[in-house]
mmCIF file with all atom_site columns, C-alpha atoms in Angstrom:
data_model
loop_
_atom_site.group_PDB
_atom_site.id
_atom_site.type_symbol
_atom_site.label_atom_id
_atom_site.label_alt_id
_atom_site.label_comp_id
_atom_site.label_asym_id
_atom_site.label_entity_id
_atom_site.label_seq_id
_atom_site.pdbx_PDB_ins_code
_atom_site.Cartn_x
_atom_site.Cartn_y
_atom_site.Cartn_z
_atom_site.occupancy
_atom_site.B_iso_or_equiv
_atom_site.pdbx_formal_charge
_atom_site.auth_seq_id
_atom_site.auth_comp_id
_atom_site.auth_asym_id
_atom_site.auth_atom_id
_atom_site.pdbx_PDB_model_num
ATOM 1   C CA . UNK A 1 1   ? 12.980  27.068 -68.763 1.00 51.00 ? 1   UNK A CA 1
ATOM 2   C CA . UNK A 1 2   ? 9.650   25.989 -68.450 1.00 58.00 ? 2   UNK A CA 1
ATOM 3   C CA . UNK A 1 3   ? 6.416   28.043 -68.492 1.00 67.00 ? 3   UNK A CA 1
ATOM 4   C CA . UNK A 1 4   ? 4.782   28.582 -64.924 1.00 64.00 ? 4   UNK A CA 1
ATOM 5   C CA . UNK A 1 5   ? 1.265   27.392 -64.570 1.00 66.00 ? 5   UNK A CA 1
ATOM 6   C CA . UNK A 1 6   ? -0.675  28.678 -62.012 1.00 70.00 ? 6   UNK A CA 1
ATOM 7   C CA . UNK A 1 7   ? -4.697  27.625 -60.936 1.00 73.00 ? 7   UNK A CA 1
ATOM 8   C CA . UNK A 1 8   ? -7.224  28.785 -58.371 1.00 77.00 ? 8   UNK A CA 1
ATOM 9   C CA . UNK A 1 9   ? -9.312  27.037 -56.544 1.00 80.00 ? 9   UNK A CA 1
ATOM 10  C CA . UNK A 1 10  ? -13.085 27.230 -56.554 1.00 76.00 ? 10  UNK A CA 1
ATOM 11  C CA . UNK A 1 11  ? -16.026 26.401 -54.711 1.00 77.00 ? 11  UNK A CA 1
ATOM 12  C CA . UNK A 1 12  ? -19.430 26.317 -56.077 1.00 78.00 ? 12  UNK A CA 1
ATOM 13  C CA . UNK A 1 13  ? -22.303 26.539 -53.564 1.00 80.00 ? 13  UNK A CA 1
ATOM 14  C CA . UNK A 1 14  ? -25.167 26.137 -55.810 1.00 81.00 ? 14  UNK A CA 1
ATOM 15  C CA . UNK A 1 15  ? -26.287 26.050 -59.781 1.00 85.00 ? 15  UNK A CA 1
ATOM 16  C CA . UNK A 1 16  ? -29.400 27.088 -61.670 1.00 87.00 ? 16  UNK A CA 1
ATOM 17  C CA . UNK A 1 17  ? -30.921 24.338 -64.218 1.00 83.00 ? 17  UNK A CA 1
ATOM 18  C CA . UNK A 1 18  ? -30.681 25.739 -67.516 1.00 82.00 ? 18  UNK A CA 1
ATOM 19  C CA . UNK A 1 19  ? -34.786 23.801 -67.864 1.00 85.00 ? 19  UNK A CA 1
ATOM 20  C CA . UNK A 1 20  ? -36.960 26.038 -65.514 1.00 84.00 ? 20  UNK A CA 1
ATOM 21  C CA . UNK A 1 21  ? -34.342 28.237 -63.705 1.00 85.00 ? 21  UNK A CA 1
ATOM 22  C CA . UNK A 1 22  ? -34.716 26.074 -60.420 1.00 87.00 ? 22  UNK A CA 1
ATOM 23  C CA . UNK A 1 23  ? -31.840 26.222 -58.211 1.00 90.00 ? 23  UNK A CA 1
ATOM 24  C CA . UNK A 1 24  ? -29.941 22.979 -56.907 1.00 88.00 ? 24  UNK A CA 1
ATOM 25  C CA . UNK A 1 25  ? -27.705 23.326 -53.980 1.00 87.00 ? 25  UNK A CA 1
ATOM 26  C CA . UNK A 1 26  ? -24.111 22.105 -53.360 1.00 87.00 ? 26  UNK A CA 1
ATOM 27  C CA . UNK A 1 27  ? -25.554 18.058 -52.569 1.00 89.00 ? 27  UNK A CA 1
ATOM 28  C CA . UNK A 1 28  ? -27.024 18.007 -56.422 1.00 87.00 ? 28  UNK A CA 1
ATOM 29  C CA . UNK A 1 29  ? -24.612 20.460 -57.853 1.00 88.00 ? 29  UNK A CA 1
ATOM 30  C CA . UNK A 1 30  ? -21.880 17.828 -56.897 1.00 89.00 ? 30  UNK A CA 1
ATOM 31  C CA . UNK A 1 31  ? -23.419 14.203 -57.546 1.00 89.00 ? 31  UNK A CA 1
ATOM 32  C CA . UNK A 1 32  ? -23.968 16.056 -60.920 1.00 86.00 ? 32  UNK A CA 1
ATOM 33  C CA . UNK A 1 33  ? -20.087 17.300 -60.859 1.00 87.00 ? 33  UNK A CA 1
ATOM 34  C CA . UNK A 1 34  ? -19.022 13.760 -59.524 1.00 89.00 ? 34  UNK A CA 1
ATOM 35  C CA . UNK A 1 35  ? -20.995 12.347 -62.187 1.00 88.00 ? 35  UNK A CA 1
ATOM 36  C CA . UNK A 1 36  ? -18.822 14.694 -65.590 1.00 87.00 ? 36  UNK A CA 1
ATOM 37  C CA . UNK A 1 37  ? -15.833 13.608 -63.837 1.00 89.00 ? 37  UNK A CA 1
ATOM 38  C CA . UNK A 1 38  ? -16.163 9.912  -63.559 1.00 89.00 ? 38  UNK A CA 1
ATOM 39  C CA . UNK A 1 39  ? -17.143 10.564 -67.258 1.00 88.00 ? 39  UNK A CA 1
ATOM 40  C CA . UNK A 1 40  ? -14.510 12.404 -68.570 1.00 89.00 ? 40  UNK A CA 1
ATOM 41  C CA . UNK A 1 41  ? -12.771 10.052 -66.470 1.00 90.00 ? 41  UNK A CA 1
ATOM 42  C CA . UNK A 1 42  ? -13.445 7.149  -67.919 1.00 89.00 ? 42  UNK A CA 1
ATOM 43  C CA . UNK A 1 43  ? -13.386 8.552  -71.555 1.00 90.00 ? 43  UNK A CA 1
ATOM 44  C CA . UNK A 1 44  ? -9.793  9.442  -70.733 1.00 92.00 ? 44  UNK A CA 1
ATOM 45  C CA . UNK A 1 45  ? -9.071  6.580  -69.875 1.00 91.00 ? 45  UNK A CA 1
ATOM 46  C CA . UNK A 1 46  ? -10.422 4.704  -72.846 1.00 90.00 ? 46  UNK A CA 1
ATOM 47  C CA . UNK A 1 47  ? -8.189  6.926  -74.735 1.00 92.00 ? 47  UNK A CA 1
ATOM 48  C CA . UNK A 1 48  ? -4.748  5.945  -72.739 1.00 94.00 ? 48  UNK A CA 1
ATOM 49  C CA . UNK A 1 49  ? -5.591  2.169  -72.956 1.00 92.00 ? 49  UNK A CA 1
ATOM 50  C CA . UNK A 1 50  ? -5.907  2.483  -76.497 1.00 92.00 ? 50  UNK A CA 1
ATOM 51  C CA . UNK A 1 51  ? -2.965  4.187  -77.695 1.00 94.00 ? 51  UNK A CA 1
ATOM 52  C CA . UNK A 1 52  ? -0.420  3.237  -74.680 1.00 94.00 ? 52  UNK A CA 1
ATOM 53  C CA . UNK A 1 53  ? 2.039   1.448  -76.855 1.00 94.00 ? 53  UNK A CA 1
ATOM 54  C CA . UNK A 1 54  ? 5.489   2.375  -78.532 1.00 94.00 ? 54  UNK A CA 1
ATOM 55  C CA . UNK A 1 55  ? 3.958   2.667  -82.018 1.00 95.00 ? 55  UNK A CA 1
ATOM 56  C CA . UNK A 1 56  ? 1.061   5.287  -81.054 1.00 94.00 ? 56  UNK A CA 1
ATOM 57  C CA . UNK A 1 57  ? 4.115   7.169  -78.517 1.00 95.00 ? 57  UNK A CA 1
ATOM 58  C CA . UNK A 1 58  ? 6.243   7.565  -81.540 1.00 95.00 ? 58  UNK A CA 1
ATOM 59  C CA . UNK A 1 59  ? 3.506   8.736  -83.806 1.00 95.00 ? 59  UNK A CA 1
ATOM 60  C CA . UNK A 1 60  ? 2.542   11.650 -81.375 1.00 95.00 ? 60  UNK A CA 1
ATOM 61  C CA . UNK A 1 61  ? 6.701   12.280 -80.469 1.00 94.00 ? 61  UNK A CA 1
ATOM 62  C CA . UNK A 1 62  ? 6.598   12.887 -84.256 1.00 94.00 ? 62  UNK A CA 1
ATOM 63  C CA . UNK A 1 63  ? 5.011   15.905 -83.988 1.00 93.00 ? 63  UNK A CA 1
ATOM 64  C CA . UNK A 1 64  ? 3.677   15.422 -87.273 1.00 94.00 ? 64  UNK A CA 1
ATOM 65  C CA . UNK A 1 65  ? 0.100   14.328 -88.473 1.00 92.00 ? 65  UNK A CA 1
ATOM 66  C CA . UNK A 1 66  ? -0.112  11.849 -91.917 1.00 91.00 ? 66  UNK A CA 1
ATOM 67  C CA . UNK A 1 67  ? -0.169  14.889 -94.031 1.00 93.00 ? 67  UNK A CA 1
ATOM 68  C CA . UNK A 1 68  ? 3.149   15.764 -92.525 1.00 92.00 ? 68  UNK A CA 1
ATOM 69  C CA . UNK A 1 69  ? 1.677   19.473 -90.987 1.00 94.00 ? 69  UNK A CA 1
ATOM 70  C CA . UNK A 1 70  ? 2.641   20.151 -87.349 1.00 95.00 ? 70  UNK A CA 1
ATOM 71  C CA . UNK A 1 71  ? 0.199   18.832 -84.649 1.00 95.00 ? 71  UNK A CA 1
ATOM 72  C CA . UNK A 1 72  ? -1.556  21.625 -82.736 1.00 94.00 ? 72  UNK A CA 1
ATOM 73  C CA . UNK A 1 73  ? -0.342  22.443 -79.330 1.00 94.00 ? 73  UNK A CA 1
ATOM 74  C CA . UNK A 1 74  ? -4.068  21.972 -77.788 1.00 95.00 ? 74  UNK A CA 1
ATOM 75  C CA . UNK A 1 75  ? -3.862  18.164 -77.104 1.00 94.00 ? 75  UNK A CA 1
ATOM 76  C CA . UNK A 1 76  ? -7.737  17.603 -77.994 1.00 94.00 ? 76  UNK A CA 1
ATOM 77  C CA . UNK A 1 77  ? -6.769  18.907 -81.838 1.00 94.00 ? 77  UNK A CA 1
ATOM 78  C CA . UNK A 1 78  ? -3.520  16.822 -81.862 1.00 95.00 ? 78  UNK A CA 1
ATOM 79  C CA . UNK A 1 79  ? -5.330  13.718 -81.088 1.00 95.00 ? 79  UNK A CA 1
ATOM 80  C CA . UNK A 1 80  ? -8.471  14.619 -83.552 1.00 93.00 ? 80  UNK A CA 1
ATOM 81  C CA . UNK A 1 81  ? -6.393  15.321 -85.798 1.00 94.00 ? 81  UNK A CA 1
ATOM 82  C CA . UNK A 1 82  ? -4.357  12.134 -85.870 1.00 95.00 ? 82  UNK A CA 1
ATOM 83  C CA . UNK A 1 83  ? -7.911  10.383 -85.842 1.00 92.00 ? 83  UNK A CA 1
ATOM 84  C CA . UNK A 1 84  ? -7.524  9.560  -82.348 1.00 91.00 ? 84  UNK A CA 1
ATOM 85  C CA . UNK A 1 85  ? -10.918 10.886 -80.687 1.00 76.00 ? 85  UNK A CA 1
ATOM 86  C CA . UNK A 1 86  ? -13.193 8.805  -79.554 1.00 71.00 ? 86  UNK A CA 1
ATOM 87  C CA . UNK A 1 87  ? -15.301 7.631  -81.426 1.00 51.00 ? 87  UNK A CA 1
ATOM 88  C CA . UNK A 1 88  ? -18.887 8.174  -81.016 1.00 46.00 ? 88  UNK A CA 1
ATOM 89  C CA . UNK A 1 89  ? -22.461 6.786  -82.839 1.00 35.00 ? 89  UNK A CA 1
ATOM 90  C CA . UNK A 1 90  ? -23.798 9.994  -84.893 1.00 35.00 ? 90  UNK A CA 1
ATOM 91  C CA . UNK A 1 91  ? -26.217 11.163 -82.214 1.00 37.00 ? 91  UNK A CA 1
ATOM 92  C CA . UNK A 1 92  ? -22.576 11.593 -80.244 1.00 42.00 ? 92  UNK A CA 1
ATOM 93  C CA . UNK A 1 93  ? -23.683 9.228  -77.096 1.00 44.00 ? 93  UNK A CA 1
ATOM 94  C CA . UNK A 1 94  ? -20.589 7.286  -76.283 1.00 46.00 ? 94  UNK A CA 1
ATOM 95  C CA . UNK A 1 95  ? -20.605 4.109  -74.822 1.00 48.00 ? 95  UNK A CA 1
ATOM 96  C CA . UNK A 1 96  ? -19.498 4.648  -71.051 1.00 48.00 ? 96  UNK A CA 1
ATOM 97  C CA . UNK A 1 97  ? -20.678 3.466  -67.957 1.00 45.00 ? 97  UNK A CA 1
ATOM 98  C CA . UNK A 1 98  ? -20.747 6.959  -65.732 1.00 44.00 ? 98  UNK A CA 1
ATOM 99  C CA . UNK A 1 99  ? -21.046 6.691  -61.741 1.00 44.00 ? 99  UNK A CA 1
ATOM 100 C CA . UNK A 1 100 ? -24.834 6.238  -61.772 1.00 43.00 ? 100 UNK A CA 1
ATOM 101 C CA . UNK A 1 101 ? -24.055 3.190  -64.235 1.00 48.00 ? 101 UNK A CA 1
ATOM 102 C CA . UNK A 1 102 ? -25.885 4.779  -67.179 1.00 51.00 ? 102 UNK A CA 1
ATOM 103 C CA . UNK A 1 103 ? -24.558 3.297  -70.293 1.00 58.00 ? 103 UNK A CA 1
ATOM 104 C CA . UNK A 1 104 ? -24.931 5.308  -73.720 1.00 66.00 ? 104 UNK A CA 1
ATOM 105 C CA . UNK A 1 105 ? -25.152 8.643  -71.963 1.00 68.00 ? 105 UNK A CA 1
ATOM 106 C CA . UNK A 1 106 ? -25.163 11.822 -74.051 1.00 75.00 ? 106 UNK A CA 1
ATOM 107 C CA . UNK A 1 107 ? -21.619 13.346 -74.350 1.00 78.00 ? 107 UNK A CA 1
ATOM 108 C CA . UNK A 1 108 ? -21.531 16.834 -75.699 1.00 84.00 ? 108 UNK A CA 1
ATOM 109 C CA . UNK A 1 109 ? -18.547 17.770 -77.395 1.00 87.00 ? 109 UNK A CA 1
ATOM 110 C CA . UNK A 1 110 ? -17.056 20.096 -74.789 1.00 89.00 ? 110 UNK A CA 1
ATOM 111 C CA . UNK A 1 111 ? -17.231 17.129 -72.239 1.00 87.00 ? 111 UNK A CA 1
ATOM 112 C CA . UNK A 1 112 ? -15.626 14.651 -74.843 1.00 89.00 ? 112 UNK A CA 1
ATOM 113 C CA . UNK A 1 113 ? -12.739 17.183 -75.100 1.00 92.00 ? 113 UNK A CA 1
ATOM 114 C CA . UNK A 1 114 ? -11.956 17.565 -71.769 1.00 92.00 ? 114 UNK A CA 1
ATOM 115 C CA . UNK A 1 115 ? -11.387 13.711 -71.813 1.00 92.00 ? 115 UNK A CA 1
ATOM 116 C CA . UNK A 1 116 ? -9.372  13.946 -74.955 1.00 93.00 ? 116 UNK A CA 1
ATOM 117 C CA . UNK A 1 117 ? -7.334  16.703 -73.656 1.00 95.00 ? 117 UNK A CA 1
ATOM 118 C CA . UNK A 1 118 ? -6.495  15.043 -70.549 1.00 95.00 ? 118 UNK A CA 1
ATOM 119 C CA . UNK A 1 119 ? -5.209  12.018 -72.282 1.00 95.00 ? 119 UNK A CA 1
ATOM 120 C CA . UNK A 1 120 ? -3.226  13.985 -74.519 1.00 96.00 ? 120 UNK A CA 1
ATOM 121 C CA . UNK A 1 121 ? -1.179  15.418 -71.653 1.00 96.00 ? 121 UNK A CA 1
ATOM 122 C CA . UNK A 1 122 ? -0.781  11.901 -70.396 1.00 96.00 ? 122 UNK A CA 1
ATOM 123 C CA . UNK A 1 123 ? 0.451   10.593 -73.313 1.00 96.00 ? 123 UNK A CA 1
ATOM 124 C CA . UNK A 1 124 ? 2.521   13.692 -73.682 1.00 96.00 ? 124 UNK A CA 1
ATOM 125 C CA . UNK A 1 125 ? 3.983   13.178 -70.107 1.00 95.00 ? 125 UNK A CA 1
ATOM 126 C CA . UNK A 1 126 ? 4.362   9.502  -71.288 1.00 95.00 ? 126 UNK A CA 1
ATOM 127 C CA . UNK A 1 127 ? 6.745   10.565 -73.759 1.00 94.00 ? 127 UNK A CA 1
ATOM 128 C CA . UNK A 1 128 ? 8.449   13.345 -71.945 1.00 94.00 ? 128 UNK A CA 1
ATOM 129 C CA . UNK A 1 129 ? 9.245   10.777 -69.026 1.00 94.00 ? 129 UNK A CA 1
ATOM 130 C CA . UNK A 1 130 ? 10.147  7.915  -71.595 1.00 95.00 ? 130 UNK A CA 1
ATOM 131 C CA . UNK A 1 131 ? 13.104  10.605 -73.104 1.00 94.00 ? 131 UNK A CA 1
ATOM 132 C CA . UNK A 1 132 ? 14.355  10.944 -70.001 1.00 95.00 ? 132 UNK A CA 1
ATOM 133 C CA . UNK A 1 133 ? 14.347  7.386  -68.882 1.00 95.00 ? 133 UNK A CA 1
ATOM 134 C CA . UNK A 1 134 ? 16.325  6.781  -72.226 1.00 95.00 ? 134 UNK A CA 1
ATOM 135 C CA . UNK A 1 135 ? 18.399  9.718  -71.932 1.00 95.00 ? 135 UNK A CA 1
ATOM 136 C CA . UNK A 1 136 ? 19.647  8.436  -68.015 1.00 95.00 ? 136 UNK A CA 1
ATOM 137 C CA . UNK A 1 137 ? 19.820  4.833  -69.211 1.00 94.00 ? 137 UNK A CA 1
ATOM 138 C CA . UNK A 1 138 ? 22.265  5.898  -71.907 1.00 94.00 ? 138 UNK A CA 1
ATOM 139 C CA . UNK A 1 139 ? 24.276  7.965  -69.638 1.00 93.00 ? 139 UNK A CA 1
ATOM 140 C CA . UNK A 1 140 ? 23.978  5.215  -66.418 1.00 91.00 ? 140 UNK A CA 1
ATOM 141 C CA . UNK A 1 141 ? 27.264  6.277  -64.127 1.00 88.00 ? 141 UNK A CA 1
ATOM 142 C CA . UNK A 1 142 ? 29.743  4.224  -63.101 1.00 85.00 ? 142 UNK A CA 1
ATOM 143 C CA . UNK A 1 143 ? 29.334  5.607  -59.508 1.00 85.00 ? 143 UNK A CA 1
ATOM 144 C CA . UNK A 1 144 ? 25.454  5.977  -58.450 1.00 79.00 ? 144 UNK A CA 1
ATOM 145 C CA . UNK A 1 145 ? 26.302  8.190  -55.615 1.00 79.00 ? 145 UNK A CA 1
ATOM 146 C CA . UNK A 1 146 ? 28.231  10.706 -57.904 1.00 86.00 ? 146 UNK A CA 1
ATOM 147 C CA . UNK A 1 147 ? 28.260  11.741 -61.503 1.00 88.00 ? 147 UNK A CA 1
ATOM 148 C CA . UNK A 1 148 ? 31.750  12.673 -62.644 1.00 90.00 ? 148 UNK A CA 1
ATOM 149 C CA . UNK A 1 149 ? 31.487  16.247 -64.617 1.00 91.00 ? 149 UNK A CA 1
ATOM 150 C CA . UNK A 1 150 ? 31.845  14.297 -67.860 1.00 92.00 ? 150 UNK A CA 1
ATOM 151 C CA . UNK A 1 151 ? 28.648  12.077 -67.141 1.00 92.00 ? 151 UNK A CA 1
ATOM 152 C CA . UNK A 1 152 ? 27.017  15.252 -66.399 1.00 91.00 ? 152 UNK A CA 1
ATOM 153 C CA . UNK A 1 153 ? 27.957  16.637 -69.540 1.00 93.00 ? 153 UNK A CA 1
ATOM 154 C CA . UNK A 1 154 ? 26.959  13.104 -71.751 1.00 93.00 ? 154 UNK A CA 1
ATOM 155 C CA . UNK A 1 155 ? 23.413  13.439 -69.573 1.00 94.00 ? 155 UNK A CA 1
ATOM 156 C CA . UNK A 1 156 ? 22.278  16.728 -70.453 1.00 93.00 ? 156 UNK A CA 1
ATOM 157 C CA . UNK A 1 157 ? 23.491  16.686 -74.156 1.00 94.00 ? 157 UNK A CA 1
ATOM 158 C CA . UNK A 1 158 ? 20.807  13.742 -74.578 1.00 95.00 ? 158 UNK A CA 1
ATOM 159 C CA . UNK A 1 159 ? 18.272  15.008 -72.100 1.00 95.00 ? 159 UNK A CA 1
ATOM 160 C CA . UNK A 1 160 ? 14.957  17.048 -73.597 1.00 91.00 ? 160 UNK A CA 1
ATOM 161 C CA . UNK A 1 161 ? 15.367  20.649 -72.941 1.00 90.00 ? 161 UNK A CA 1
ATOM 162 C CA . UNK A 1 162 ? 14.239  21.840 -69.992 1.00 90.00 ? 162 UNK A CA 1
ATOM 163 C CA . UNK A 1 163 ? 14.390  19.239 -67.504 1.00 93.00 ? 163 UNK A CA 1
ATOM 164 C CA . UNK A 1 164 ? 15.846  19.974 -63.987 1.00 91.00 ? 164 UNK A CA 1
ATOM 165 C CA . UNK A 1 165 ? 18.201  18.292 -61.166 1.00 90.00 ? 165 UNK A CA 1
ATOM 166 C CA . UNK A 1 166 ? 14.940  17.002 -59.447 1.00 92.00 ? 166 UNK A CA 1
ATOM 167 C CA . UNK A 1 167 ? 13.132  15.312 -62.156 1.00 93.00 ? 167 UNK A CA 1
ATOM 168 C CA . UNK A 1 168 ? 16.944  13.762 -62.667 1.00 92.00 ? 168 UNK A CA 1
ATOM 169 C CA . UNK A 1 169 ? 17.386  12.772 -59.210 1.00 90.00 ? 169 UNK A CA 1
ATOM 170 C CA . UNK A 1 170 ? 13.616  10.864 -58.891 1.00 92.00 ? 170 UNK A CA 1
ATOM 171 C CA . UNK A 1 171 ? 13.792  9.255  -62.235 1.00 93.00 ? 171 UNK A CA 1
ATOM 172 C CA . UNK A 1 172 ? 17.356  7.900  -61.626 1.00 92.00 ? 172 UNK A CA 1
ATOM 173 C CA . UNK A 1 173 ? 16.247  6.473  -57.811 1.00 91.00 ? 173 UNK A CA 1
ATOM 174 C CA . UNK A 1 174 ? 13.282  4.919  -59.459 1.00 92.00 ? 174 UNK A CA 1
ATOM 175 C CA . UNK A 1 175 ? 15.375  3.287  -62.317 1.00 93.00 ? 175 UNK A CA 1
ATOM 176 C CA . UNK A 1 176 ? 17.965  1.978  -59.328 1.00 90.00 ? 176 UNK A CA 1
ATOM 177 C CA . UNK A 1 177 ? 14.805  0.876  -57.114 1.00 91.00 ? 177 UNK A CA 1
ATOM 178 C CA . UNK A 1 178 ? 13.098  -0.914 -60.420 1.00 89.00 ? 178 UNK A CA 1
ATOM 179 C CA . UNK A 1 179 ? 16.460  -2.727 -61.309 1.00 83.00 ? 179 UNK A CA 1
#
């Protein structure tokens, strides 16, 4: 069984700069929010393009950096650690075109792991959803409308723990729709 993840949401009306103690309202406070997330945004997405191939997948389905010691569960370590992070002059500005188009903006460290954490989990959903793919192509049925108990039983000995009728049901339609 899977863990269950819960968030809240939250509004922020207002923000003091950390320079003066002025206070901003909601307008600034979210061109300035807008702003980090089209960065981490786009960092993220550097990331994906980068290592969205079968060779970089099967590195990080290892589980296993080059020194052969278990990745950390915390997706920014994993991908540090397997030298994936991006990568970043020595006064840390990164090369990025933000929603102002600022290129060569400064990128604290916090901000460039939120990026590398969120391409983590996309890679790590890449892989999750590329087991099951391989686990229902394996296991296709003879009849689409109904598995027999013994295709049922050849499907979930191959499938990755954990995964449930409905994640079954909508990868198998979009396999039938693709082919």
């Amino acid at each position: 069984m899977g863990r269950l993840m819960a968030t809240a949401t939250c509004t922020a009306f207002g923000a003091v700069l950390e320079d003066g103690g002025h206070r901003v309202g909601q307008r600034v406070l979210y061109e300035r929010v807008g702003f980090l997330s089209v960065l981490c945004r786009d960092l993220t997405a550097r990331l994906v393009v980068a290592r969205w191939d079968e060779t970089s997948l099967d590195v990080l389905a290892a589980g296993v950096d080059e020194r052969g010691e278990a990745l950390p569960s915390k997706g920014w370590m994993a991908l540090r650690r397997l030298g994936w992070n991006i990568p970043a002059p020595a006064s840390a500005s990164v090369e990025c075109v933000g929603a102002a188009g600022t290129v060569g903006v400064y990128v604290s460290d916090r901000v460039r792991r939120a990026g590398e954490e969120q391409a983590a989990r996309t890679l790590r959903l890449a892989l999750h959803r590329r087991a099951i793919v391989q686990a229902l192509l394996a296991t296709w049925p003879a009849n689409l409308s109904r598995r027999t108990g013994a295709e049922w039983a050849a499907l979930r000995a191959v499938l990755p723990a954990g995964v449930g009728g409905a994640e079954i049901r909508n990868r198998t339609r979009q396999i039938r729709d693709f082919a």
